[in-house]
Short mmCIF file of C-alpha atoms and ligand atoms in Angstrom, two decimals:
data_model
loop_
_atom_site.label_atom_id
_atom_site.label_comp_id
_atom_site.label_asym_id
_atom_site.label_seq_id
_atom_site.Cartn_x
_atom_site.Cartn_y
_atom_site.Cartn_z
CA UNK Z 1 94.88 115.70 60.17
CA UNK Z 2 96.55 114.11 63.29
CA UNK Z 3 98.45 110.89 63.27
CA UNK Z 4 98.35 107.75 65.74
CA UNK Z 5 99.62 104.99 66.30
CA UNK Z 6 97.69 102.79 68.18
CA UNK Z 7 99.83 99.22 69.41
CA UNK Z 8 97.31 96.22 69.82
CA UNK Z 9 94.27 97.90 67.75
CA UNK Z 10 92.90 94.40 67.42
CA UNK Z 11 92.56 94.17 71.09
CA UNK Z 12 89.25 95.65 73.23
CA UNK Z 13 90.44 98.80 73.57
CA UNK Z 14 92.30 99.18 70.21
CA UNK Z 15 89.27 98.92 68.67
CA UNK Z 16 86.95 101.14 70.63
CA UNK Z 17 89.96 103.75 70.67
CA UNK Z 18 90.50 103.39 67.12
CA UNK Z 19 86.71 104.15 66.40
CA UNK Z 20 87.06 107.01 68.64
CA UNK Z 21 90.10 108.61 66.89
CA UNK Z 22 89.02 107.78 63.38
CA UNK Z 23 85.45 109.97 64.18
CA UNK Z 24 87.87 112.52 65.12
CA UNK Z 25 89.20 112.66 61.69
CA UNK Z 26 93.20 111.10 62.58
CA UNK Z 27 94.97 108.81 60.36
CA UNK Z 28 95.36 105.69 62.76
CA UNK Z 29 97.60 102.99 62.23
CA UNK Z 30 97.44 99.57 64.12
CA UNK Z 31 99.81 97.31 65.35
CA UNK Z 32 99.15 93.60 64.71
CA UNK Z 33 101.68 90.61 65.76
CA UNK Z 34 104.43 90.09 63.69
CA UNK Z 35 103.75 86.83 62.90
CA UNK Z 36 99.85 87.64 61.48
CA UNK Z 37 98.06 85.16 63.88
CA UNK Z 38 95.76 88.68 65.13
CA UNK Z 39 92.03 87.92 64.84
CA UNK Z 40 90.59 91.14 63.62
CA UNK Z 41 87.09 90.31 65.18
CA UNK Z 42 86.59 93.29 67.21
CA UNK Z 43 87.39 95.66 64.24
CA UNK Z 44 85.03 93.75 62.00
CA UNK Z 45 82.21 94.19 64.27
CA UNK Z 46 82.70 98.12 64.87
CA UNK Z 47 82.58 98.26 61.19
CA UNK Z 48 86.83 99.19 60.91
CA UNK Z 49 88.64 96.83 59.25
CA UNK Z 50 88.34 98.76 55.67
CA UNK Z 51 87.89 102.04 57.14
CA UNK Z 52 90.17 104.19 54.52
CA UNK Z 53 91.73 105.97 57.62
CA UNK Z 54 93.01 102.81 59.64
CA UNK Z 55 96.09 101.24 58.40
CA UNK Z 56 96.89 98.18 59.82
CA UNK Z 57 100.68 97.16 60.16
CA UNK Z 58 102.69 94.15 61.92
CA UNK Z 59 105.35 95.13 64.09
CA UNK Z 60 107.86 93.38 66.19
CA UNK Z 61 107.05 95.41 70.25
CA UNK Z 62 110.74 93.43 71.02
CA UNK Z 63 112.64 94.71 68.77
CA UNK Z 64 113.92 98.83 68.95
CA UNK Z 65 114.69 98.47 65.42
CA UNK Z 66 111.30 98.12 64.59
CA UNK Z 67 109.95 100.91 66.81
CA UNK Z 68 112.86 103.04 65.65
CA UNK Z 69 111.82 102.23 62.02
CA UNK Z 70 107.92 103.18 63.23
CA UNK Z 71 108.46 106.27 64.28
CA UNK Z 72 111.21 107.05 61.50
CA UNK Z 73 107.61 106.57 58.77
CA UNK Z 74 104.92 107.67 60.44
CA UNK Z 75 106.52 110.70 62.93
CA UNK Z 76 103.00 110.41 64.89
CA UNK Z 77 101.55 113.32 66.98
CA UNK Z 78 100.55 110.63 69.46
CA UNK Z 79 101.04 106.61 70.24
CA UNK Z 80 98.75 104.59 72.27
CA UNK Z 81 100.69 101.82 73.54
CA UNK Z 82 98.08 99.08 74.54
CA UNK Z 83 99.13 96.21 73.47
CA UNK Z 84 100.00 93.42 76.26
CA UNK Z 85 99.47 90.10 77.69
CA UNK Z 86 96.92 91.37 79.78
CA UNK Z 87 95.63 88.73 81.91
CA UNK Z 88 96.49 88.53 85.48
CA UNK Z 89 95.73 84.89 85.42
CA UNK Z 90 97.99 83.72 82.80
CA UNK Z 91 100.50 86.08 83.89
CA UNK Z 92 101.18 83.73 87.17
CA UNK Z 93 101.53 80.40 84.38
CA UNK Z 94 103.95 82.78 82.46
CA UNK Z 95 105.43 84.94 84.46
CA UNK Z 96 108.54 85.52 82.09
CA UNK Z 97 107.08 85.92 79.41
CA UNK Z 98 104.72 88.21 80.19
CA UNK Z 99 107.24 90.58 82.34
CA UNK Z 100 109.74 90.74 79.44
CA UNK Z 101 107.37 91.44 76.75
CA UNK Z 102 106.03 94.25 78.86
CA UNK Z 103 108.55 95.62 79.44
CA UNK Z 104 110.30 95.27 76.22
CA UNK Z 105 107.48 97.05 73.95
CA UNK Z 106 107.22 100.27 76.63
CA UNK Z 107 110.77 100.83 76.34
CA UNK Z 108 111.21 100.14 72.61
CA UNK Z 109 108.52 102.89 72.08
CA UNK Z 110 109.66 105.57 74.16
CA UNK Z 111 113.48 105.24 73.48
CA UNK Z 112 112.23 105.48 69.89
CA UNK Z 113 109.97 108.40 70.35
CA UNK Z 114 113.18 109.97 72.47
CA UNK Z 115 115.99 109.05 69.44
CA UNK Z 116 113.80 110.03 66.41
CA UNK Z 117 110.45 111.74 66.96
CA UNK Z 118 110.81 113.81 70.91
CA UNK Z 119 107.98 115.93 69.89
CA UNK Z 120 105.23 112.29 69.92
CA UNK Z 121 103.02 112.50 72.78
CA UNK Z 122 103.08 108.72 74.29
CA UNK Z 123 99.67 106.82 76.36
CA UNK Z 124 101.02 103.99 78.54
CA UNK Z 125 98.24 101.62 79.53
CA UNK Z 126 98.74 101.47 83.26
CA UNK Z 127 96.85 99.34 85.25
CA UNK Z 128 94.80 99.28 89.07
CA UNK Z 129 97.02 95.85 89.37
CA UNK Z 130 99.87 98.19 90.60
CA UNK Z 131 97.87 98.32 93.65
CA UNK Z 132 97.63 96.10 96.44
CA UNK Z 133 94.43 95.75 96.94
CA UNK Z 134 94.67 94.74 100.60
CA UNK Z 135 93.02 97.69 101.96
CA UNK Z 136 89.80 99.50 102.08
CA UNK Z 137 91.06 103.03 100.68
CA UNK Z 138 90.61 104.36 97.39
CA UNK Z 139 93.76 104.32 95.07
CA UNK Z 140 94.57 107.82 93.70
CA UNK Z 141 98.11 108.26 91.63
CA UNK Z 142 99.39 109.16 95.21
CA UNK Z 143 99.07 105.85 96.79
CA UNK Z 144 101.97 103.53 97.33
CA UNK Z 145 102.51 100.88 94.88
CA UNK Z 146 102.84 97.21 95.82
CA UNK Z 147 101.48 94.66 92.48
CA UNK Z 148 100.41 91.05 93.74
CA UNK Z 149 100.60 89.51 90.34
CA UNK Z 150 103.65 89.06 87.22
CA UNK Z 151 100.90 91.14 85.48
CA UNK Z 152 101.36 94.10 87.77
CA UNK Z 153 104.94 93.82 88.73
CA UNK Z 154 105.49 94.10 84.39
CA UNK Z 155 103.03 97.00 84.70
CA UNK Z 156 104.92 98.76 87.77
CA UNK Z 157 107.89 98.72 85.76
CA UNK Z 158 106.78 100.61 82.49
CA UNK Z 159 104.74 102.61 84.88
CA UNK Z 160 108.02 103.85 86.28
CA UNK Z 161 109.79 103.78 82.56
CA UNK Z 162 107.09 106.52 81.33
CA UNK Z 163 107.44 108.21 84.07
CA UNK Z 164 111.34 108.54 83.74
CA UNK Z 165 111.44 109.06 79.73
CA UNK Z 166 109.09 112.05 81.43
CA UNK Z 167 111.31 113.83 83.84
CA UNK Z 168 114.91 112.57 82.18
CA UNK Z 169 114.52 113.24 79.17
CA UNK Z 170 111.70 115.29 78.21
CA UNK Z 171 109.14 112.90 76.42
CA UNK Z 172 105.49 113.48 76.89
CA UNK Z 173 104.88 110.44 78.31
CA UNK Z 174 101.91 109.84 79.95
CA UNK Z 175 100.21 106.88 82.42
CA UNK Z 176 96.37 106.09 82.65
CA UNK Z 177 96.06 104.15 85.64
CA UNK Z 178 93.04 102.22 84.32
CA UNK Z 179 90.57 100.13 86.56
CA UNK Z 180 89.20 97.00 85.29
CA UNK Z 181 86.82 98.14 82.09
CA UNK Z 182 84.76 95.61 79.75
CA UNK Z 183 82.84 95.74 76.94
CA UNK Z 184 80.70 93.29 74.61
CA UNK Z 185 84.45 93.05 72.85
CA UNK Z 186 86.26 92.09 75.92
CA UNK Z 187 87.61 88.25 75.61
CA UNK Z 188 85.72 85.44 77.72
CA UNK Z 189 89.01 84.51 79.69
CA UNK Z 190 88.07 87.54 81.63
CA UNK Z 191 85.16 87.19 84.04
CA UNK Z 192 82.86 89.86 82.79
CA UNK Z 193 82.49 88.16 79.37
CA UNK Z 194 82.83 84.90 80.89
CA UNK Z 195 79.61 85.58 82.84
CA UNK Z 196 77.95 87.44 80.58
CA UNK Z 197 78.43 85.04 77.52
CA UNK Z 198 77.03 81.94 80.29
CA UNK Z 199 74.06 83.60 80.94
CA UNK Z 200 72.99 84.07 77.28
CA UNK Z 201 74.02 80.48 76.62
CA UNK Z 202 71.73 79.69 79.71
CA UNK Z 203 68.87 81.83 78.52
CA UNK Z 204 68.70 80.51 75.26
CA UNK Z 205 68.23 76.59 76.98
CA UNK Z 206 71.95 75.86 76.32
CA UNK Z 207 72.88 72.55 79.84
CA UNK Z 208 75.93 74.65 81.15
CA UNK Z 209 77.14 75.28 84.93
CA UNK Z 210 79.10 78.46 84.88
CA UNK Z 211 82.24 77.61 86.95
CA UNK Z 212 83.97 80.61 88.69
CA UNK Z 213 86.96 81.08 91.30
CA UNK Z 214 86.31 83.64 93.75
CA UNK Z 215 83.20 85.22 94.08
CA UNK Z 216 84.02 87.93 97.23
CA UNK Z 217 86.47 89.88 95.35
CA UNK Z 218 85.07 92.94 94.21
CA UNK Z 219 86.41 95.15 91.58
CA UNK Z 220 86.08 98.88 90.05
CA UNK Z 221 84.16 97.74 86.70
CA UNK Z 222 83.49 100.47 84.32
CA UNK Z 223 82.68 100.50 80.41
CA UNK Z 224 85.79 100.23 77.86
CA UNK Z 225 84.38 102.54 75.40
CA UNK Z 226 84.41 105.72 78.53
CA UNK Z 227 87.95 104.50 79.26
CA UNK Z 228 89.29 105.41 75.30
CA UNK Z 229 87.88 108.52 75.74
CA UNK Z 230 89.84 109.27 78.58
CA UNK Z 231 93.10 107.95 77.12
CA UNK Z 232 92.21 110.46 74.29
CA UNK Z 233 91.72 113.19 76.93
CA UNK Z 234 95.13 112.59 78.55
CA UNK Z 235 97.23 112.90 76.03
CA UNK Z 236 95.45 116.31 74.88
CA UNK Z 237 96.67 117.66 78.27
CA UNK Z 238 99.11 120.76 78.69
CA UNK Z 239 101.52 118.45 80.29
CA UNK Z 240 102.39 114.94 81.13
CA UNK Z 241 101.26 113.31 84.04
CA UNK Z 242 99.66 110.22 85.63
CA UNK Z 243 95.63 109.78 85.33
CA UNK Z 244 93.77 107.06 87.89
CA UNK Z 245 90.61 106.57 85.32
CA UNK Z 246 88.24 104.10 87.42
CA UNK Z 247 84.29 104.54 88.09
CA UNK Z 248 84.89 104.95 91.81
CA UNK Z 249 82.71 102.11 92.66
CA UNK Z 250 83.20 98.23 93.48
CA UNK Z 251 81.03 95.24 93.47
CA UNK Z 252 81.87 91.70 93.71
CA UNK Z 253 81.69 88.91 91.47
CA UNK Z 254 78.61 87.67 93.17
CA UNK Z 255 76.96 90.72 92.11
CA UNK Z 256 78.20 90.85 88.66
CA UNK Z 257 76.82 86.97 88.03
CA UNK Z 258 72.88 88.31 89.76
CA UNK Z 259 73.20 91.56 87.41
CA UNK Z 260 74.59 89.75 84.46
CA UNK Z 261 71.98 86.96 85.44
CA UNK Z 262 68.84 89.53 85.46
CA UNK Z 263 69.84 91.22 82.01
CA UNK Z 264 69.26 87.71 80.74
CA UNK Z 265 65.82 87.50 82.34
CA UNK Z 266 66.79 84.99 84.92
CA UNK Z 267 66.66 85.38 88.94
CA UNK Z 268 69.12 83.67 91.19
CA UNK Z 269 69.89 82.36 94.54
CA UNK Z 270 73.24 81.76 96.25
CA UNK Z 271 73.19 78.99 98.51
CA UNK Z 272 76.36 77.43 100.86
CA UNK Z 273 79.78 79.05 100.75
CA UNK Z 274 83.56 78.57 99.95
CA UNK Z 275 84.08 75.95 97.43
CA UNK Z 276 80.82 74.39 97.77
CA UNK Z 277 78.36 77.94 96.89
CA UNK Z 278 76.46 77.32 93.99
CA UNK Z 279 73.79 79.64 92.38
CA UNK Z 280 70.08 78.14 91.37
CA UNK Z 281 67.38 79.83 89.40
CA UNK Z 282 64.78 80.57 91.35
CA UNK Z 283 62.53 82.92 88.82
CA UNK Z 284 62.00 84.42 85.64
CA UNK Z 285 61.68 87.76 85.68
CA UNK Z 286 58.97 89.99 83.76
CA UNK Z 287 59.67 91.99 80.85
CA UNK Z 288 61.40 88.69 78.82
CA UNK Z 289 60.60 86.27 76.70
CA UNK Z 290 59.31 83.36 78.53
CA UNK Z 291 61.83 81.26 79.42
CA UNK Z 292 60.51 78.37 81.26
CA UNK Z 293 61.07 75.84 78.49
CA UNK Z 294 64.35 76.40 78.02
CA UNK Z 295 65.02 76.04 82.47
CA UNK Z 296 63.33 75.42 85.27
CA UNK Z 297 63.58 76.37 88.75
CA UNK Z 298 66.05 74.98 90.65
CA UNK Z 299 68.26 74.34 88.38
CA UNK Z 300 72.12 74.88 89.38
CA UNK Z 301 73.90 77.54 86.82
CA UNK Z 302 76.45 78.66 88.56
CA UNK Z 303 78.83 76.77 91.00
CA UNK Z 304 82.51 77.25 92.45
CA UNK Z 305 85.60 75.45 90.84
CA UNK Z 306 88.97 76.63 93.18
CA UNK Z 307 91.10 75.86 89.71
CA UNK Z 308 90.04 79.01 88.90
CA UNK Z 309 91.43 80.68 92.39
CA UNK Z 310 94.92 82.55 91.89
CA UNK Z 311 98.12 81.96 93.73
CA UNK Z 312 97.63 85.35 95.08
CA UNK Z 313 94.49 87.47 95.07
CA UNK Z 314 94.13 91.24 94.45
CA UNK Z 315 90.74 91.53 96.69
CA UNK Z 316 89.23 94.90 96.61
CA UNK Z 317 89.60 97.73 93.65
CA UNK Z 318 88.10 100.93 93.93
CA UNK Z 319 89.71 103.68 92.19
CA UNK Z 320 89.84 107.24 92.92
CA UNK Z 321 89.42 109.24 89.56
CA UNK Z 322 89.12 113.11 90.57
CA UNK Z 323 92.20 114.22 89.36
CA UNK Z 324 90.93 112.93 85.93
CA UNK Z 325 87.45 114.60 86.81
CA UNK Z 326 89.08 118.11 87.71
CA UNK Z 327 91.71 118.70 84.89
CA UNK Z 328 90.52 116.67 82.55
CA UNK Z 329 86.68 116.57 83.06
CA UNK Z 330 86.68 112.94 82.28
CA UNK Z 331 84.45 110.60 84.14
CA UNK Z 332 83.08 106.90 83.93
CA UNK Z 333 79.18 107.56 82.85
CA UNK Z 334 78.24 104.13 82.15
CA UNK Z 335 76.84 102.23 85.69
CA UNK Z 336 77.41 98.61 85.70
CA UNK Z 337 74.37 97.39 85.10
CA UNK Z 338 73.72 99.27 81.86
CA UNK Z 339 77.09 97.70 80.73
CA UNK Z 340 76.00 94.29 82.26
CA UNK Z 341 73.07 94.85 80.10
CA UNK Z 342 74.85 95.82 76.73
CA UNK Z 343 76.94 92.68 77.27
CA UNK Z 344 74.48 90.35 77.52
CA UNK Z 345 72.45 91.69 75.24
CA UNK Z 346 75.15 91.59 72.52
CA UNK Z 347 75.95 87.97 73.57
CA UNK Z 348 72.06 87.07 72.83
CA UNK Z 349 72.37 88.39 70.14
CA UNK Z 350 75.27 86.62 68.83
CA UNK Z 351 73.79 83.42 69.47
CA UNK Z 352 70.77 83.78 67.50
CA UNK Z 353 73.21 84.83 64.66
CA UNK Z 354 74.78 81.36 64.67
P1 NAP O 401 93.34 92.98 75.18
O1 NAP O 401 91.92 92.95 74.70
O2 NAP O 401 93.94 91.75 75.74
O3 NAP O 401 94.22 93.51 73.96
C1 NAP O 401 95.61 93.47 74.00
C2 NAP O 401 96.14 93.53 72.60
O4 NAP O 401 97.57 93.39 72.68
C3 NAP O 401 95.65 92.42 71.67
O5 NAP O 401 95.36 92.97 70.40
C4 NAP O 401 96.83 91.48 71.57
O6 NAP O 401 96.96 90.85 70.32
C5 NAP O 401 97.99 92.45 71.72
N1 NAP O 401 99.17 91.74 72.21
C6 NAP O 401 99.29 90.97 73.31
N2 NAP O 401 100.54 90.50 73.42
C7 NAP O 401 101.21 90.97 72.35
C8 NAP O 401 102.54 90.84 71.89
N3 NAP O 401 103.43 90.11 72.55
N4 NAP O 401 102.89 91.48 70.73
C9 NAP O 401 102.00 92.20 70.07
N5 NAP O 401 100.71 92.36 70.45
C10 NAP O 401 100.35 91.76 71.58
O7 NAP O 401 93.52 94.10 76.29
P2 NAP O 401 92.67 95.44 76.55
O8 NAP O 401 91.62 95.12 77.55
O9 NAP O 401 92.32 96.04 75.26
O10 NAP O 401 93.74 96.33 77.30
C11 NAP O 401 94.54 97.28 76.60
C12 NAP O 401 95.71 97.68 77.49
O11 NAP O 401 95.21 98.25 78.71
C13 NAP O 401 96.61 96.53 77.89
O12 NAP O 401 97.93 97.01 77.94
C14 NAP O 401 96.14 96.18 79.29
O13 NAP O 401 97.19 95.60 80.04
C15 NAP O 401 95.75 97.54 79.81
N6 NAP O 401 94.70 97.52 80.84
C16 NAP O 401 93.49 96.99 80.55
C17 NAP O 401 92.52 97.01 81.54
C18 NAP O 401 91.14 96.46 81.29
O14 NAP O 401 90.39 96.31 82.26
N7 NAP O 401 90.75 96.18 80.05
C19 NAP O 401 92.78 97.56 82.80
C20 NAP O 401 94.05 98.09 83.03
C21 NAP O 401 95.00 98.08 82.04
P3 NAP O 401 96.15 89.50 69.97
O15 NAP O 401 94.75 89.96 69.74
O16 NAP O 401 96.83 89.02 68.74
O17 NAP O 401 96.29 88.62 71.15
O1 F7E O 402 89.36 88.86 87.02
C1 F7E O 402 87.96 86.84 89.77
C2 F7E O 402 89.46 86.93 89.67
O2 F7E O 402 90.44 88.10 84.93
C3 F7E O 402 88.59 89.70 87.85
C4 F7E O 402 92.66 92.88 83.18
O3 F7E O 402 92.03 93.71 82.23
O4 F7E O 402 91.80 94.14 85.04
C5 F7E O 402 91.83 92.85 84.45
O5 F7E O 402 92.44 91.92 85.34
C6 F7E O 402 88.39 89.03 89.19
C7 F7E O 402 89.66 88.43 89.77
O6 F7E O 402 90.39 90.56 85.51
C8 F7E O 402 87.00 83.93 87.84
O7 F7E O 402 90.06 86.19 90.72
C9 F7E O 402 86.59 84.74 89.81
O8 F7E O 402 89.76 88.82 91.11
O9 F7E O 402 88.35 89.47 84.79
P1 F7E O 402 89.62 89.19 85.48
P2 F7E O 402 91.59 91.10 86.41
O10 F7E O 402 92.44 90.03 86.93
O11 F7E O 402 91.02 92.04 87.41
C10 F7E O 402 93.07 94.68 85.42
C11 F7E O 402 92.84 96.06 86.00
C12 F7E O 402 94.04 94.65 84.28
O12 F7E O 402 94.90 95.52 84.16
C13 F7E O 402 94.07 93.41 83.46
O13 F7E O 402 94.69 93.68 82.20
O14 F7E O 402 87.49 87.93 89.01
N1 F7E O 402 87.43 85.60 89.19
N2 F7E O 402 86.33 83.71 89.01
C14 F7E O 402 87.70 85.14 87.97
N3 F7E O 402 88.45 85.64 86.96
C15 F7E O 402 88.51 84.94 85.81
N4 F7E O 402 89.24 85.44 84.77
N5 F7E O 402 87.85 83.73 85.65
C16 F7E O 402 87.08 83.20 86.64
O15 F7E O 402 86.48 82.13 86.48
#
């Protein structure tokens, strides 16, 4: 039986990843915040939290002692390091913050791995943010690097860190350069969930405009629970080395809000532009409940707020994932608007919980 450690289990893809490696038969144990303040939501609703095989643990990612001490216990075959502040947006209100505890926790790990257990096989969760995004061209693990955001300047540098620990000293350290991926357990600060968990609101007769920043940027948008799967894969490789994992396709916010929209049963219009585009409802589609009572058409659901614009936008993300396809046979199989649909669906479905 194979042991992992998997640093911010509580988070999206801790839990998805720790589902995955626990029907695998591993012994997985999760890193939680030091301090206890972790909501274990996600692993509650995948069933997890008393799995018999998931041990839960706090652990201090700034301090070496405590990775040092980690490894020292549990000698794992293999550490996922996930956990992060991982949103670009409130990486530009805390940009030090969120650079030194990056970077911090990625070197902790793999100086520990390199002082006490050189044999562990170590995931860093890379990110599309190292990008640009300026251009129209695909990004493949060949293209030059140039982040836009605190966020991907913190993830350049432990890109860089795994990738040294690699060819200095002999860790198997490895780097999933992962485009955007979302989930029914992804949190609403991001604007997948935010959309999706509008729309259900709106469905369900709930008065609420849904008040977004940018709708022309366009992003790579795949399903978190193909992504762990290809973490899994890397890290089962021969050798090191540096994975893009991305669906190789982009839409834009716009479209996400009409596909997010239609999985609730509701068609929209866009009407003006810039700061003053708002969406209406303009029919109900066939094949849902009827939801005429609860809307009418006409009515404005979505509409642009610039307080959500960022000082600096990363515009286009499409992601180039053949390397991952040819020596890994890994690929996104999930299009966007079966995930837009399992999303919506599961925040329906929460609301009729409550
Ligand atoms: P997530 O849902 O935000 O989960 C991150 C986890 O890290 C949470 O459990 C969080 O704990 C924990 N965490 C944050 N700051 C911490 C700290 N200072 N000390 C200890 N734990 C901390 O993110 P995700 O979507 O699962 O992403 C997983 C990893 O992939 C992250 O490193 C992210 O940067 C990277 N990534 C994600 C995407 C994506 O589209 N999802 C794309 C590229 C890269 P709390 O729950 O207590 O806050
Ligand atoms: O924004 C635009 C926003 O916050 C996506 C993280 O997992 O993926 C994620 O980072 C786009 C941006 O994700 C709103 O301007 C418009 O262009 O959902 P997001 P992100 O910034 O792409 C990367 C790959 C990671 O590594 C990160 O960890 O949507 N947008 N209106 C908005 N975004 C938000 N959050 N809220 C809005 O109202």
């Amino acid at each position: 039986m194979k042991t992992a450690v998997i640093t911010g289990v509580a988070g999206q893809d801790g839990a998805y990843l720790a589902r995955l490696l626990l029907d695998k038969g591993y012994q997985v144990h999760g890193t939680l915040r030091p301090d206890g303040s972790t909501d274990l939501w996600r692993l509650d609703s995948l069933g997890l939290r008393n799995h018999p095989h998931l041990h839960l643990l706090q652990h201090d990612l700034c301090s070496l002692a405590d990775s040092l001490a980690l490894m020292d216990r549990l000698q794992p075959q293999e550490v996922y390091h996930l956990a992060a502040q991982s949103s670009v947006a409130k990486s530009f209100e805390e940009p030090h913050a969120t650079v030194n505890g990056i970077q911090q926790a990625t070197l902790n790990l793999l100086e520990a791995i390199r002082q006490v257990t050189p044999t562990t096989r170590f995931f860093e969760a890379g990110t599309s943010e190292i990008f640009s995004h300026k251009d129209s061209a695909m990004y493949n693990e060949l293209t030059a690097l140039h982040p836009r955001s605190p966020y991907g300047l913190a993830k350049l540098s432990t890109y860089w860190t795994t990738v040294n620990y690699r060819e200095s000293f002999n860790v198997f350290g490895s780097v999933g350069i992962l485009f955007n991926h979302e989930s029914p357990l992804r949190d609403q600060r991001f604007v997948t969930r935010k959309i999706t968990s509008a729309a259900a609101c709106i469905a369900k007769g709930q008065e609420l405009v849904l008040e977004l920043g940018n709708l022309e940027v366009r992003r790579d948008w795949g399903f978190a629970a193909d992504y762990v799967e290809g973490m899994w894969r890397i890290l089962q490789a021969k050798q090191a080395d540096t994975f893009v994992l991305a669906t190789q396709n982009s839409q834009s916010v716009r479209d996400f809000v009409r596909l997010a929209f239609a999985s609730a049963g509701i068609g929209l219009a866009f009407q003006g532009c810039g700061e003053q585009e708002i969406a209406v409802v303009t029919d109900f589609l066939e094949g849902f409940p009827d939801l005429s009572s609860n809307l009418h058409t006409g009515q404005i659901v979505v509409r642009v707020n610039p307080g959500f614009y960022r000082p600096l936008e990363a515009g286009l993300a499409v992601g180039d994932a053949s390397k991952a396809k040819l020596q890994l046979g890994w690929q996104a199989t999930t299009k966007l608007q079966q995930l837009c649909q399992i999303m919506v669906e599961a925040d329906m479905a929460r609301l009729s919980r409550k």
